[in-house]
PDB file of C-alpha atoms in Angstrom:
ATOM      1  CA  MET V  19      39.857 -66.795-128.769  1.00  0.00           C
ATOM      2  CA  ASN V  20      40.708 -69.701-125.949  1.00  0.00           C
ATOM      3  CA  GLN V  21      37.450 -70.774-123.781  1.00  0.00           C
ATOM      4  CA  ARG V  22      38.922 -69.649-121.138  1.00  0.00           C
ATOM      5  CA  GLN V  23      39.378 -65.807-122.424  1.00  0.00           C
ATOM      6  CA  VAL V  24      35.559 -66.440-123.660  1.00  0.00           C
ATOM      7  CA  LEU V  25      34.239 -67.434-120.052  1.00  0.00           C
ATOM      8  CA  GLN V  26      36.890 -64.428-118.836  1.00  0.00           C
ATOM      9  CA  ASN V  27      34.761 -62.002-121.095  1.00  0.00           C
ATOM     10  CA  ASN V  28      31.364 -63.629-120.420  1.00  0.00           C
ATOM     11  CA  ALA V  29      31.830 -63.136-116.555  1.00  0.00           C
ATOM     12  CA  ALA V  30      32.498 -59.460-116.858  1.00  0.00           C
ATOM     13  CA  ARG V  31      29.060 -58.944-118.095  1.00  0.00           C
ATOM     14  CA  THR V  32      27.669 -60.872-116.277  1.00  0.00           C
ATOM     15  CA  ILE V  33      28.695 -59.043-112.772  1.00  0.00           C
ATOM     16  CA  LEU V  34      28.306 -55.909-114.657  1.00  0.00           C
ATOM     17  CA  ASP V  35      24.935 -57.032-115.561  1.00  0.00           C
ATOM     18  CA  LEU V  36      25.516 -56.172-119.462  1.00  0.00           C
ATOM     19  CA  PRO V  37      23.612 -58.062-122.736  1.00  0.00           C
ATOM     20  CA  LYS V  38      25.891 -60.707-124.206  1.00  0.00           C
ATOM     21  CA  TYR V  39      26.798 -58.598-126.769  1.00  0.00           C
ATOM     22  CA  ALA V  40      27.880 -55.577-124.824  1.00  0.00           C
ATOM     23  CA  SER V  41      31.671 -55.114-125.290  1.00  0.00           C
ATOM     24  CA  ALA V  42      33.698 -57.535-122.996  1.00  0.00           C
ATOM     25  CA  THR V  43      36.772 -55.674-123.251  1.00  0.00           C
ATOM     26  CA  GLN V  44      35.480 -52.490-122.130  1.00  0.00           C
ATOM     27  CA  ALA V  45      33.078 -54.580-119.071  1.00  0.00           C
ATOM     28  CA  ILE V  46      37.339 -55.773-118.288  1.00  0.00           C
ATOM     29  CA  ASP V  47      38.741 -52.302-118.443  1.00  0.00           C
ATOM     30  CA  GLN V  48      35.186 -50.815-116.018  1.00  0.00           C
ATOM     31  CA  LEU V  49      36.453 -53.850-113.781  1.00  0.00           C
ATOM     32  CA  THR V  50      40.128 -53.712-114.288  1.00  0.00           C
ATOM     33  CA  TRP V  51      41.055 -57.058-114.886  1.00  0.00           C
ATOM     34  CA  LYS V  52      44.017 -57.658-117.679  1.00  0.00           C
ATOM     35  CA  PRO V  53      43.137 -59.875-120.100  1.00  0.00           C
ATOM     36  CA  LEU V  54      44.441 -63.662-119.939  1.00  0.00           C
ATOM     37  CA  VAL V  55      47.015 -63.065-122.571  1.00  0.00           C
ATOM     38  CA  SER V  56      48.627 -59.891-120.213  1.00  0.00           C
ATOM     39  CA  ARG V  57      48.224 -61.691-117.238  1.00  0.00           C
ATOM     40  CA  ARG V  58      49.945 -65.197-118.605  1.00  0.00           C
ATOM     41  CA  CYS V  59      53.326 -62.854-120.676  1.00  0.00           C
ATOM     42  CA  SER V  60      53.780 -61.398-116.407  1.00  0.00           C
ATOM     43  CA  HIS V  61      53.784 -64.716-114.596  1.00  0.00           C
ATOM     44  CA  ARG V  62      56.182 -66.008-117.709  1.00  0.00           C
ATOM     45  CA  ARG V  63      58.101 -62.196-116.958  1.00  0.00           C
ATOM     46  CA  VAL V  64      58.696 -62.928-113.022  1.00  0.00           C
ATOM     47  CA  ALA V  65      58.920 -66.971-113.530  1.00  0.00           C
ATOM     48  CA  MET V  66      61.728 -65.480-115.842  1.00  0.00           C
ATOM     49  CA  TYR V  67      63.292 -62.965-113.032  1.00  0.00           C
ATOM     50  CA  LYS V  68      63.003 -65.686-110.790  1.00  0.00           C
ATOM     51  CA  CYS V  69      65.577 -67.858-112.882  1.00  0.00           C
ATOM     52  CA  LEU V  70      67.876 -65.077-113.563  1.00  0.00           C
ATOM     53  CA  ASN V  71      67.585 -64.096-110.279  1.00  0.00           C
ATOM     54  CA  GLY V  72      68.280 -67.190-108.324  1.00  0.00           C
ATOM     55  CA  LEU V  73      65.322 -68.058-106.419  1.00  0.00           C
ATOM     56  CA  VAL V  74      64.311 -71.070-107.591  1.00  0.00           C
ATOM     57  CA  ASN V  75      66.370 -73.570-109.375  1.00  0.00           C
ATOM     58  CA  PHE V  76      65.543 -74.407-113.909  1.00  0.00           C
ATOM     59  CA  ASN V  77      67.797 -76.536-115.265  1.00  0.00           C
ATOM     60  CA  HIS V  78      68.810 -73.939-118.581  1.00  0.00           C
ATOM     61  CA  ASP V  79      71.720 -72.565-119.662  1.00  0.00           C
ATOM     62  CA  PHE V  80      70.038 -68.834-120.645  1.00  0.00           C
ATOM     63  CA  ARG V  81      72.912 -67.767-123.458  1.00  0.00           C
ATOM     64  CA  LYS V  82      73.004 -63.951-123.813  1.00  0.00           C
ATOM     65  CA  ASN V  83      73.210 -63.122-127.731  1.00  0.00           C
ATOM     66  CA  GLY V  84      76.294 -61.165-126.813  1.00  0.00           C
ATOM     67  CA  ASP V  85      78.385 -63.552-125.713  1.00  0.00           C
ATOM     68  CA  HIS V  86      80.242 -63.630-128.525  1.00  0.00           C
ATOM     69  CA  GLY V  87      82.335 -60.048-127.467  1.00  0.00           C
ATOM     70  CA  TYR V  88      80.809 -57.872-129.546  1.00  0.00           C
ATOM     71  CA  ASN V  89      79.339 -54.848-129.460  1.00  0.00           C
ATOM     72  CA  THR V  90      75.581 -55.172-131.487  1.00  0.00           C
ATOM     73  CA  ARG V  91      72.742 -54.558-130.739  1.00  0.00           C
ATOM     74  CA  GLY V  92      70.606 -56.354-129.091  1.00  0.00           C
ATOM     75  CA  SER V  93      73.896 -58.719-127.455  1.00  0.00           C
ATOM     76  CA  GLU V  94      71.792 -57.799-123.734  1.00  0.00           C
ATOM     77  CA  LYS V  95      68.811 -60.113-124.848  1.00  0.00           C
ATOM     78  CA  ILE V  96      68.737 -64.339-124.272  1.00  0.00           C
ATOM     79  CA  ARG V  97      69.308 -66.043-126.708  1.00  0.00           C
ATOM     80  CA  VAL V  98      65.822 -67.673-128.030  1.00  0.00           C
ATOM     81  CA  PRO V  99      66.258 -71.367-127.846  1.00  0.00           C
ATOM     82  CA  LYS V 100      66.285 -73.196-131.318  1.00  0.00           C
ATOM     83  CA  SER V 101      63.896 -75.213-132.090  1.00  0.00           C
ATOM     84  CA  LYS V 102      63.612 -78.215-135.380  1.00  0.00           C
ATOM     85  CA  THR V 103      59.549 -78.626-134.532  1.00  0.00           C
ATOM     86  CA  ASN V 104      56.410 -76.493-134.457  1.00  0.00           C
ATOM     87  CA  TRP V 105      55.605 -78.076-131.081  1.00  0.00           C
ATOM     88  CA  GLY V 106      59.063 -76.932-129.569  1.00  0.00           C
ATOM     89  CA  LEU V 107      58.246 -73.972-129.987  1.00  0.00           C
ATOM     90  CA  GLN V 108      55.435 -73.946-127.737  1.00  0.00           C
ATOM     91  CA  ARG V 109      57.829 -74.280-124.480  1.00  0.00           C
ATOM     92  CA  PHE V 110      57.266 -71.850-122.276  1.00  0.00           C
ATOM     93  CA  VAL V 111      61.060 -71.495-122.267  1.00  0.00           C
ATOM     94  CA  VAL V 112      60.814 -69.645-126.124  1.00  0.00           C
ATOM     95  CA  HIS V 113      57.503 -67.889-124.590  1.00  0.00           C
ATOM     96  CA  ALA V 114      59.473 -66.796-120.901  1.00  0.00           C
ATOM     97  CA  VAL V 115      61.917 -65.965-123.352  1.00  0.00           C
ATOM     98  CA  ASN V 116      60.590 -64.342-126.058  1.00  0.00           C
ATOM     99  CA  ASP V 117      58.499 -62.019-123.001  1.00  0.00           C
ATOM    100  CA  TRP V 118      61.358 -60.968-121.339  1.00  0.00           C
ATOM    101  CA  ASN V 119      64.070 -60.055-123.484  1.00  0.00           C
ATOM    102  CA  SER V 120      60.695 -57.204-124.141  1.00  0.00           C
ATOM    103  CA  VAL V 121      61.126 -56.394-120.473  1.00  0.00           C
ATOM    104  CA  PRO V 122      62.746 -52.450-120.906  1.00  0.00           C
ATOM    105  CA  GLU V 123      66.231 -52.899-118.900  1.00  0.00           C
ATOM    106  CA  HIS V 124      66.312 -49.962-116.198  1.00  0.00           C
ATOM    107  CA  ILE V 125      63.137 -52.553-115.108  1.00  0.00           C
ATOM    108  CA  LYS V 126      65.328 -55.925-115.170  1.00  0.00           C
ATOM    109  CA  GLN V 127      67.357 -54.630-113.360  1.00  0.00           C
ATOM    110  CA  ALA V 128      65.019 -54.775-109.849  1.00  0.00           C
ATOM    111  CA  GLU V 129      67.215 -55.766-106.801  1.00  0.00           C
ATOM    112  CA  ILE V 130      64.170 -57.540-105.521  1.00  0.00           C
ATOM    113  CA  LEU V 131      61.112 -59.215-107.002  1.00  0.00           C
ATOM    114  CA  THR V 132      58.327 -57.396-105.380  1.00  0.00           C
ATOM    115  CA  ARG V 133      59.753 -54.413-107.062  1.00  0.00           C
ATOM    116  CA  PHE V 134      60.259 -56.080-110.162  1.00  0.00           C
ATOM    117  CA  LYS V 135      56.559 -56.813-109.541  1.00  0.00           C
ATOM    118  CA  SER V 136      55.373 -53.499-109.494  1.00  0.00           C
ATOM    119  CA  LEU V 137      57.351 -52.548-112.800  1.00  0.00           C
ATOM    120  CA  LEU V 138      55.793 -54.631-114.239  1.00  0.00           C
ATOM    121  CA  ALA V 139      52.524 -53.768-113.300  1.00  0.00           C
ATOM    122  CA  THR V 140      52.896 -50.019-113.641  1.00  0.00           C
ATOM    123  CA  ASN V 141      54.766 -50.850-117.342  1.00  0.00           C
ATOM    124  CA  PHE V 142      52.870 -53.244-119.016  1.00  0.00           C
TER     125      PHE V 142
END
């Protein structure tokens, strides 16, 4: 487990004055905190929204799977950049594209950033 997640788990137990071996998941839920993994995922989704809607200048060519002209399943999804090394698969862009592709279309179509964030918060 990630050291930061362990720290968050311990902080939740300490705040609620629970014993060391109490369930950290229940403590985090009781405090209405999100686990760090899901928080990182949300931040990457927001970053992708900003990139695709021109709110930030990010020099990357995001291509959709449907660039070939055929109507196929997943044609609205962004193509994951190819990598020849394992290190390349750990890049921000790869994770961000995978997270973005998991967002439902009605959330992706949000017109303003605040609406997108609120839809993400209620659906994930």
